[in-house]
Amino acid sequence: MSPEMKDISLRLDAKLLQFMDQLEDLEEKREKINLLIEQGWFSMSKARYSMGHKQVSALQYASEMEPLVRIHTRKLDTGEAEFQTERRELGSDEVENIGAKEEGLRRRMNKSQNAAKENEEMTEEPKSTKTRHTQHQDPLKWFGILVPQNLKQAQTAFKQGEMDYLLLILSVLAFREQKCFPDRSREKSPLLGWLRSFTIFHLHLRHLADALIQSDLQRAFKLPSIPVH
Amino acid sequence: MAGRGKLIAVIGDEDTCTGFLLGGVGELNKNRKPNFLVVEKDTSITEIEETFKSFLARNDIGIILINQFVAEMIRHAIDAHLQSIPAVLEIPSKEHPYDASKDSILRRARGMFSAEDFR
């Protein structure tokens, strides 16, 4: 076997091993994810059971949504894509005020004062709604203020699920790029370029066939080993 | 890292969408276009396909999560998408368990090892 061929075989073996590792990783993570999502659904169903069957539905989604999770993608020189997550955590100080906003005792007002105050409130209203829209709301609040613990558990499961999905994608993508080796033009040798453009399996099959033919010939005709180029 | 990150889009049944939106992936942009599609019983395949293609065309989406049974409906569109970004990932749904033999990525991987599946 020529040294060039040997080098190719070694590289192919390394690629095949890497591929198998990634496949295993992928399977493992998939199982974990599926479990997490199942857990999430179960908790959601339990929440729905205690809140009423129409409670946790698409109709209750907020009219304004801001994503709390973003991902950064980057393509590496090797053809693999790298993903990074960014999760914006809601500050604990963002407590929504519920109920009367006035502090202390309310004073009774006469009619004219009351009308003036109403006018004031009317003018102030658009401002306050605007500020409310800009701040991020926990999606949990779409479904009510005092939601069951189960819904919170569902949220945690799905959050965890997302993170794991992102990790999963890392392996998925690395794996996808291996189908065809894209940098065919970069190869100096035409043989290498041609070989690299093939998939791993076909090459291995060729090697295997060569080896089999060689050993069969040896056995059948008792010939000395034939060098394969 | 520089620039704004990309979004995760979801196409799936109500429970899947609700779950992921609870996790905080939902967005309504300035044109009030959501980054998710709730597939109901009466949602047409054309609508799903159009939404999927519009998600592919948007450059602010990095990952598309899609229920496997929905993916089955628009399999040709998913198989035609070969780029790694946005990445399309098939996930199980409540009524339909995950079947690895249908997954487009795993089918592609298997195609590397058997001649009849090779595309």
Short mmCIF file of C-alpha atoms in Angstrom, two decimals:
data_model
loop_
_atom_site.label_atom_id
_atom_site.label_comp_id
_atom_site.label_asym_id
_atom_site.label_seq_id
_atom_site.Cartn_x
_atom_site.Cartn_y
_atom_site.Cartn_z
CA MET A 1 0.00 0.00 0.00
CA SER A 2 1.41 3.35 -1.01
CA PRO A 3 1.98 5.85 1.80
CA GLU A 4 -0.62 8.19 0.27
CA MET A 5 -3.25 5.49 0.36
CA LYS A 6 -2.30 4.59 3.91
CA ASP A 7 -2.70 8.19 4.95
CA ILE A 8 -6.14 8.38 3.35
CA SER A 9 -7.22 5.18 5.06
CA LEU A 10 -6.10 6.46 8.43
CA ARG A 11 -7.93 9.71 7.95
CA LEU A 12 -11.04 7.90 6.84
CA ASP A 13 -10.90 5.66 9.87
CA ALA A 14 -10.60 8.69 12.11
CA LYS A 15 -13.59 10.31 10.35
CA LEU A 16 -15.65 7.16 10.68
CA LEU A 17 -14.91 6.93 14.38
CA GLN A 18 -15.78 10.59 14.85
CA PHE A 19 -18.99 10.03 12.95
CA MET A 20 -19.95 7.07 15.12
CA ASP A 21 -19.19 9.02 18.27
CA GLN A 22 -21.42 11.84 17.11
CA LEU A 23 -24.18 9.43 16.21
CA GLU A 24 -24.03 7.95 19.67
CA ASP A 25 -24.02 11.39 21.25
CA LEU A 26 -26.99 12.37 19.16
CA GLU A 27 -29.00 9.34 20.20
CA GLU A 28 -28.20 9.88 23.84
CA LYS A 29 -29.23 13.53 23.79
CA ARG A 30 -32.38 12.81 21.82
CA GLU A 31 -33.50 10.38 24.47
CA LYS A 32 -32.83 12.91 27.21
CA ILE A 33 -34.72 15.61 25.36
CA ASN A 34 -37.69 13.44 24.60
CA LEU A 35 -37.90 12.59 28.27
CA LEU A 36 -37.76 16.25 29.28
CA ILE A 37 -40.44 17.25 26.82
CA GLU A 38 -42.66 14.41 27.97
CA GLN A 39 -42.22 15.62 31.52
CA GLY A 40 -43.17 19.11 30.41
CA TRP A 41 -46.34 17.91 28.73
CA PHE A 42 -47.29 15.87 31.75
CA SER A 43 -46.90 18.86 34.03
CA MET A 44 -48.84 21.00 31.59
CA SER A 45 -51.67 18.50 31.51
CA LYS A 46 -51.72 18.41 35.30
CA ALA A 47 -51.88 22.21 35.37
CA ARG A 48 -54.72 22.12 32.87
CA TYR A 49 -56.53 19.62 35.03
CA SER A 50 -56.43 21.91 38.02
CA MET A 51 -57.09 25.14 36.13
CA GLY A 52 -59.77 23.93 33.73
CA HIS A 53 -59.30 22.33 30.33
CA LYS A 54 -59.48 25.54 28.33
CA GLN A 55 -56.99 27.35 30.47
CA VAL A 56 -53.58 26.66 29.02
CA SER A 57 -54.16 27.26 25.33
CA ALA A 58 -52.98 29.26 22.35
CA LEU A 59 -55.73 31.81 22.98
CA GLN A 60 -53.93 33.04 26.04
CA TYR A 61 -50.65 33.91 24.40
CA ALA A 62 -49.71 37.52 24.99
CA SER A 63 -50.19 40.04 22.23
CA GLU A 64 -46.66 41.29 22.77
CA MET A 65 -43.79 38.82 22.95
CA GLU A 66 -40.11 39.28 23.41
CA PRO A 67 -37.81 36.29 23.11
CA LEU A 68 -35.91 35.41 26.25
CA VAL A 69 -33.65 32.96 24.45
CA ARG A 70 -31.43 33.84 21.55
CA ILE A 71 -28.76 31.85 19.84
CA HIS A 72 -25.53 32.91 18.22
CA THR A 73 -24.42 30.90 15.24
CA ARG A 74 -20.99 30.74 13.75
CA LYS A 75 -19.55 28.64 10.96
CA LEU A 76 -16.12 27.24 11.68
CA ASP A 77 -13.44 26.71 9.06
CA THR A 78 -13.87 22.97 9.38
CA GLY A 79 -17.41 23.31 8.03
CA GLU A 80 -18.96 22.74 11.41
CA ALA A 81 -21.36 25.21 12.88
CA GLU A 82 -21.10 26.40 16.42
CA PHE A 83 -24.09 27.46 18.46
CA GLN A 84 -24.12 29.50 21.61
CA THR A 85 -27.10 30.36 23.67
CA GLU A 86 -28.00 33.53 25.39
CA ARG A 87 -30.79 33.53 27.90
CA ARG A 88 -32.08 36.73 29.32
CA GLU A 89 -33.12 36.16 32.88
CA LEU A 90 -35.97 38.16 34.23
CA GLY A 91 -34.84 40.18 37.22
CA SER A 92 -36.37 39.25 40.51
CA ASP A 93 -37.13 42.92 41.20
CA GLU A 94 -39.59 43.00 38.35
CA VAL A 95 -42.63 42.42 40.47
CA GLU A 96 -45.83 43.39 38.80
CA ASN A 97 -48.10 45.60 40.78
CA ILE A 98 -51.54 44.26 41.12
CA GLY A 99 -54.53 46.04 42.58
CA ALA A 100 -54.83 49.66 43.72
CA LYS A 101 -51.81 51.76 42.92
CA GLU A 102 -52.60 54.52 45.35
CA GLU A 103 -50.92 54.33 48.68
CA GLY A 104 -52.42 55.03 52.03
CA LEU A 105 -55.93 56.18 52.67
CA ARG A 106 -58.14 57.43 49.90
CA ARG A 107 -59.60 60.85 50.43
CA ARG A 108 -63.04 61.65 49.30
CA MET A 109 -63.10 64.41 46.76
CA ASN A 110 -65.79 66.72 45.66
CA LYS A 111 -67.10 66.52 42.10
CA SER A 112 -64.88 69.13 40.50
CA GLN A 113 -61.70 67.65 41.97
CA ASN A 114 -62.81 64.22 40.88
CA ALA A 115 -63.35 65.34 37.29
CA ALA A 116 -59.95 67.04 37.20
CA LYS A 117 -58.28 63.89 38.47
CA GLU A 118 -60.05 61.78 35.90
CA ASN A 119 -58.80 64.05 33.16
CA GLU A 120 -55.30 63.72 34.49
CA GLU A 121 -55.57 59.96 34.49
CA MET A 122 -56.86 59.97 30.95
CA THR A 123 -53.82 61.85 29.75
CA GLU A 124 -51.44 59.69 31.73
CA GLU A 125 -52.84 56.40 30.58
CA PRO A 126 -51.04 55.96 27.25
CA LYS A 127 -47.71 56.57 28.95
CA SER A 128 -48.23 53.86 31.51
CA THR A 129 -49.32 51.25 28.95
CA LYS A 130 -46.25 52.00 26.88
CA THR A 131 -43.89 51.39 29.76
CA ARG A 132 -45.65 48.18 30.55
CA HIS A 133 -45.16 46.90 27.02
CA THR A 134 -41.48 47.54 26.91
CA GLN A 135 -40.67 45.46 29.95
CA HIS A 136 -40.39 41.74 29.50
CA GLN A 137 -43.03 39.58 30.92
CA ASP A 138 -42.56 36.09 32.16
CA PRO A 139 -44.59 33.87 29.77
CA LEU A 140 -45.95 32.10 32.83
CA LYS A 141 -48.05 35.19 33.58
CA TRP A 142 -49.99 34.85 30.33
CA PHE A 143 -51.87 32.03 31.92
CA GLY A 144 -52.68 33.78 35.15
CA ILE A 145 -51.05 35.30 38.16
CA LEU A 146 -51.37 32.45 40.57
CA VAL A 147 -50.60 29.53 38.30
CA PRO A 148 -50.26 26.01 39.66
CA GLN A 149 -46.85 24.68 40.52
CA ASN A 150 -47.22 22.15 37.71
CA LEU A 151 -47.15 24.86 35.08
CA LYS A 152 -43.92 26.16 36.57
CA GLN A 153 -42.50 22.66 36.41
CA ALA A 154 -43.55 22.46 32.76
CA GLN A 155 -41.76 25.73 32.10
CA THR A 156 -38.58 24.48 33.73
CA ALA A 157 -38.70 21.26 31.74
CA PHE A 158 -39.10 23.09 28.45
CA LYS A 159 -36.39 25.60 29.33
CA GLN A 160 -34.03 22.75 30.07
CA GLY A 161 -35.21 21.06 26.89
CA GLU A 162 -34.29 24.10 24.83
CA MET A 163 -30.81 24.22 26.22
CA ASP A 164 -30.30 20.56 25.49
CA TYR A 165 -31.67 20.99 22.02
CA LEU A 166 -29.05 23.58 21.34
CA LEU A 167 -26.34 21.22 22.47
CA LEU A 168 -27.89 18.54 20.33
CA ILE A 169 -27.73 20.75 17.29
CA LEU A 170 -24.02 21.09 17.72
CA SER A 171 -23.57 17.41 17.07
CA VAL A 172 -26.25 17.30 14.41
CA LEU A 173 -24.58 19.91 12.33
CA ALA A 174 -21.09 18.60 12.61
CA PHE A 175 -22.55 15.37 11.41
CA ARG A 176 -24.46 16.79 8.52
CA GLU A 177 -21.40 18.40 7.05
CA GLN A 178 -19.66 15.06 6.87
CA LYS A 179 -21.97 13.64 4.25
CA CYS A 180 -19.85 15.01 1.45
CA PHE A 181 -16.49 16.47 2.08
CA PRO A 182 -16.96 19.95 0.75
CA ASP A 183 -13.37 21.08 0.29
CA ARG A 184 -12.71 18.98 -2.78
CA SER A 185 -11.15 21.82 -4.71
CA ARG A 186 -8.62 22.44 -1.97
CA GLU A 187 -6.92 19.11 -2.47
CA LYS A 188 -3.74 19.24 -4.46
CA SER A 189 -3.77 15.67 -5.64
CA PRO A 190 -6.61 14.75 -8.03
CA LEU A 191 -6.80 11.28 -6.50
CA LEU A 192 -7.27 12.68 -3.03
CA GLY A 193 -9.83 15.17 -4.26
CA TRP A 194 -11.78 12.45 -5.95
CA LEU A 195 -11.60 10.17 -2.96
CA ARG A 196 -12.65 12.85 -0.53
CA SER A 197 -15.70 13.70 -2.55
CA PHE A 198 -17.01 10.20 -1.95
CA THR A 199 -18.75 9.14 1.20
CA ILE A 200 -16.96 7.18 3.86
CA PHE A 201 -18.87 4.01 3.27
CA HIS A 202 -18.06 3.65 -0.38
CA LEU A 203 -14.41 4.02 0.29
CA HIS A 204 -14.42 1.50 3.04
CA LEU A 205 -16.28 -0.87 0.82
CA ARG A 206 -13.57 -0.49 -1.78
CA HIS A 207 -10.83 -1.20 0.72
CA LEU A 208 -12.72 -4.15 2.02
CA ALA A 209 -13.29 -5.51 -1.46
CA ASP A 210 -9.64 -5.06 -2.33
CA ALA A 211 -8.55 -6.87 0.79
CA LEU A 212 -11.01 -9.70 0.19
CA ILE A 213 -9.99 -10.13 -3.42
CA GLN A 214 -6.37 -10.18 -2.40
CA SER A 215 -6.82 -12.80 0.28
CA ASP A 216 -9.10 -14.91 -1.94
CA LEU A 217 -6.63 -14.84 -4.78
CA GLN A 218 -3.89 -15.79 -2.39
CA ARG A 219 -5.87 -18.69 -1.10
CA ALA A 220 -7.12 -19.92 -4.47
CA PHE A 221 -3.90 -19.71 -6.39
CA LYS A 222 -1.46 -19.65 -3.53
CA LEU A 223 0.04 -16.52 -4.96
CA PRO A 224 2.29 -14.09 -3.12
CA SER A 225 0.47 -10.95 -1.88
CA ILE A 226 -0.45 -8.44 -4.57
CA PRO A 227 0.36 -4.86 -3.72
CA VAL A 228 -2.74 -2.62 -3.89
CA HIS A 229 -2.34 0.93 -5.14
CA MET B 1 -20.57 38.24 20.98
CA ALA B 2 -21.37 40.90 18.43
CA GLY B 3 -24.81 41.37 16.96
CA ARG B 4 -28.20 40.20 18.07
CA GLY B 5 -28.69 36.52 18.42
CA LYS B 6 -31.03 34.48 16.28
CA LEU B 7 -34.37 33.04 17.23
CA ILE B 8 -35.76 29.56 17.67
CA ALA B 9 -38.90 28.97 15.59
CA VAL B 10 -41.48 26.33 16.47
CA ILE B 11 -43.99 24.58 14.21
CA GLY B 12 -46.14 22.15 16.10
CA ASP B 13 -49.32 21.32 17.91
CA GLU B 14 -50.73 23.51 20.62
CA ASP B 15 -48.99 21.81 23.49
CA THR B 16 -45.57 21.89 21.86
CA CYS B 17 -45.90 25.56 21.01
CA THR B 18 -47.24 26.45 24.44
CA GLY B 19 -44.40 24.57 26.09
CA PHE B 20 -41.67 26.24 24.12
CA LEU B 21 -43.28 29.64 24.41
CA LEU B 22 -43.38 29.11 28.17
CA GLY B 23 -39.68 28.49 27.90
CA GLY B 24 -39.40 31.94 26.33
CA VAL B 25 -38.72 31.43 22.64
CA GLY B 26 -41.73 33.36 21.32
CA GLU B 27 -41.44 36.59 19.40
CA LEU B 28 -43.79 38.87 17.53
CA ASN B 29 -41.82 41.16 15.28
CA LYS B 30 -42.66 44.67 14.16
CA ASN B 31 -44.92 43.35 11.42
CA ARG B 32 -46.61 41.24 14.08
CA LYS B 33 -45.39 38.06 12.46
CA PRO B 34 -44.84 35.32 15.03
CA ASN B 35 -41.93 32.88 15.02
CA PHE B 36 -44.23 29.96 15.73
CA LEU B 37 -47.15 28.19 14.10
CA VAL B 38 -49.78 26.31 16.03
CA VAL B 39 -50.92 23.42 13.84
CA GLU B 40 -54.58 22.66 14.47
CA LYS B 41 -56.74 19.98 12.92
CA ASP B 42 -57.90 22.35 10.19
CA THR B 43 -54.50 23.83 9.34
CA SER B 44 -53.79 23.12 5.68
CA ILE B 45 -50.55 21.58 4.46
CA THR B 46 -50.00 24.56 2.16
CA GLU B 47 -50.13 26.88 5.14
CA ILE B 48 -47.60 24.79 7.04
CA GLU B 49 -45.31 24.62 4.03
CA GLU B 50 -45.53 28.34 3.41
CA THR B 51 -44.78 29.11 7.04
CA PHE B 52 -41.83 26.71 7.00
CA LYS B 53 -40.45 28.33 3.87
CA SER B 54 -40.94 31.81 5.30
CA PHE B 55 -38.99 30.74 8.40
CA LEU B 56 -36.20 29.45 6.17
CA ALA B 57 -36.12 32.74 4.32
CA ARG B 58 -35.96 34.85 7.49
CA ASN B 59 -32.38 35.53 8.43
CA ASP B 60 -33.14 36.07 12.10
CA ILE B 61 -34.04 32.42 12.69
CA GLY B 62 -31.31 29.97 13.63
CA ILE B 63 -33.22 26.83 14.56
CA ILE B 64 -36.59 25.48 13.49
CA LEU B 65 -38.17 22.96 15.81
CA ILE B 66 -40.90 20.98 14.13
CA ASN B 67 -43.13 18.15 15.34
CA GLN B 68 -42.34 14.97 13.54
CA PHE B 69 -45.91 14.38 12.38
CA VAL B 70 -45.98 17.90 10.91
CA ALA B 71 -42.60 17.27 9.30
CA GLU B 72 -44.07 14.19 7.66
CA MET B 73 -46.66 16.37 5.94
CA ILE B 74 -44.04 18.61 4.37
CA ARG B 75 -41.26 16.05 4.03
CA HIS B 76 -40.27 17.18 0.54
CA ALA B 77 -39.70 20.74 1.74
CA ILE B 78 -37.59 19.55 4.67
CA ASP B 79 -35.52 17.22 2.52
CA ALA B 80 -34.89 20.03 0.05
CA HIS B 81 -33.33 22.15 2.80
CA LEU B 82 -29.65 21.23 2.97
CA GLN B 83 -28.08 24.19 4.71
CA SER B 84 -27.02 23.85 8.30
CA ILE B 85 -28.43 27.24 9.33
CA PRO B 86 -31.30 27.40 10.05
CA ALA B 87 -31.13 23.92 11.47
CA VAL B 88 -34.32 21.89 11.28
CA LEU B 89 -34.91 19.54 14.17
CA GLU B 90 -37.73 17.09 14.41
CA ILE B 91 -39.23 16.60 17.84
CA PRO B 92 -41.89 14.21 19.10
CA SER B 93 -45.42 15.34 19.77
CA LYS B 94 -47.86 14.33 22.45
CA GLU B 95 -49.90 12.03 20.24
CA HIS B 96 -47.10 10.82 17.99
CA PRO B 97 -43.98 9.34 19.58
CA TYR B 98 -40.61 10.00 18.04
CA ASP B 99 -39.66 7.59 15.27
CA ALA B 100 -35.96 7.66 14.46
CA SER B 101 -36.46 5.98 11.09
CA LYS B 102 -38.43 9.00 9.85
CA ASP B 103 -35.99 11.64 11.04
CA SER B 104 -34.45 13.48 8.09
CA ILE B 105 -31.02 13.79 9.70
CA LEU B 106 -30.83 10.16 10.69
CA ARG B 107 -32.08 9.11 7.27
CA ARG B 108 -29.28 11.10 5.74
CA ALA B 109 -26.80 9.47 8.09
CA ARG B 110 -28.09 6.04 7.19
CA GLY B 111 -27.80 6.96 3.52
CA MET B 112 -24.06 7.08 4.04
CA PHE B 113 -24.00 3.38 4.80
CA SER B 114 -26.48 1.79 2.43
CA ALA B 115 -26.58 2.19 -1.31
CA GLU B 116 -30.37 2.27 -1.81
CA ASP B 117 -30.87 5.05 0.72
CA PHE B 118 -28.00 7.06 -0.61
CA ARG B 119 -29.10 10.32 -2.14
#
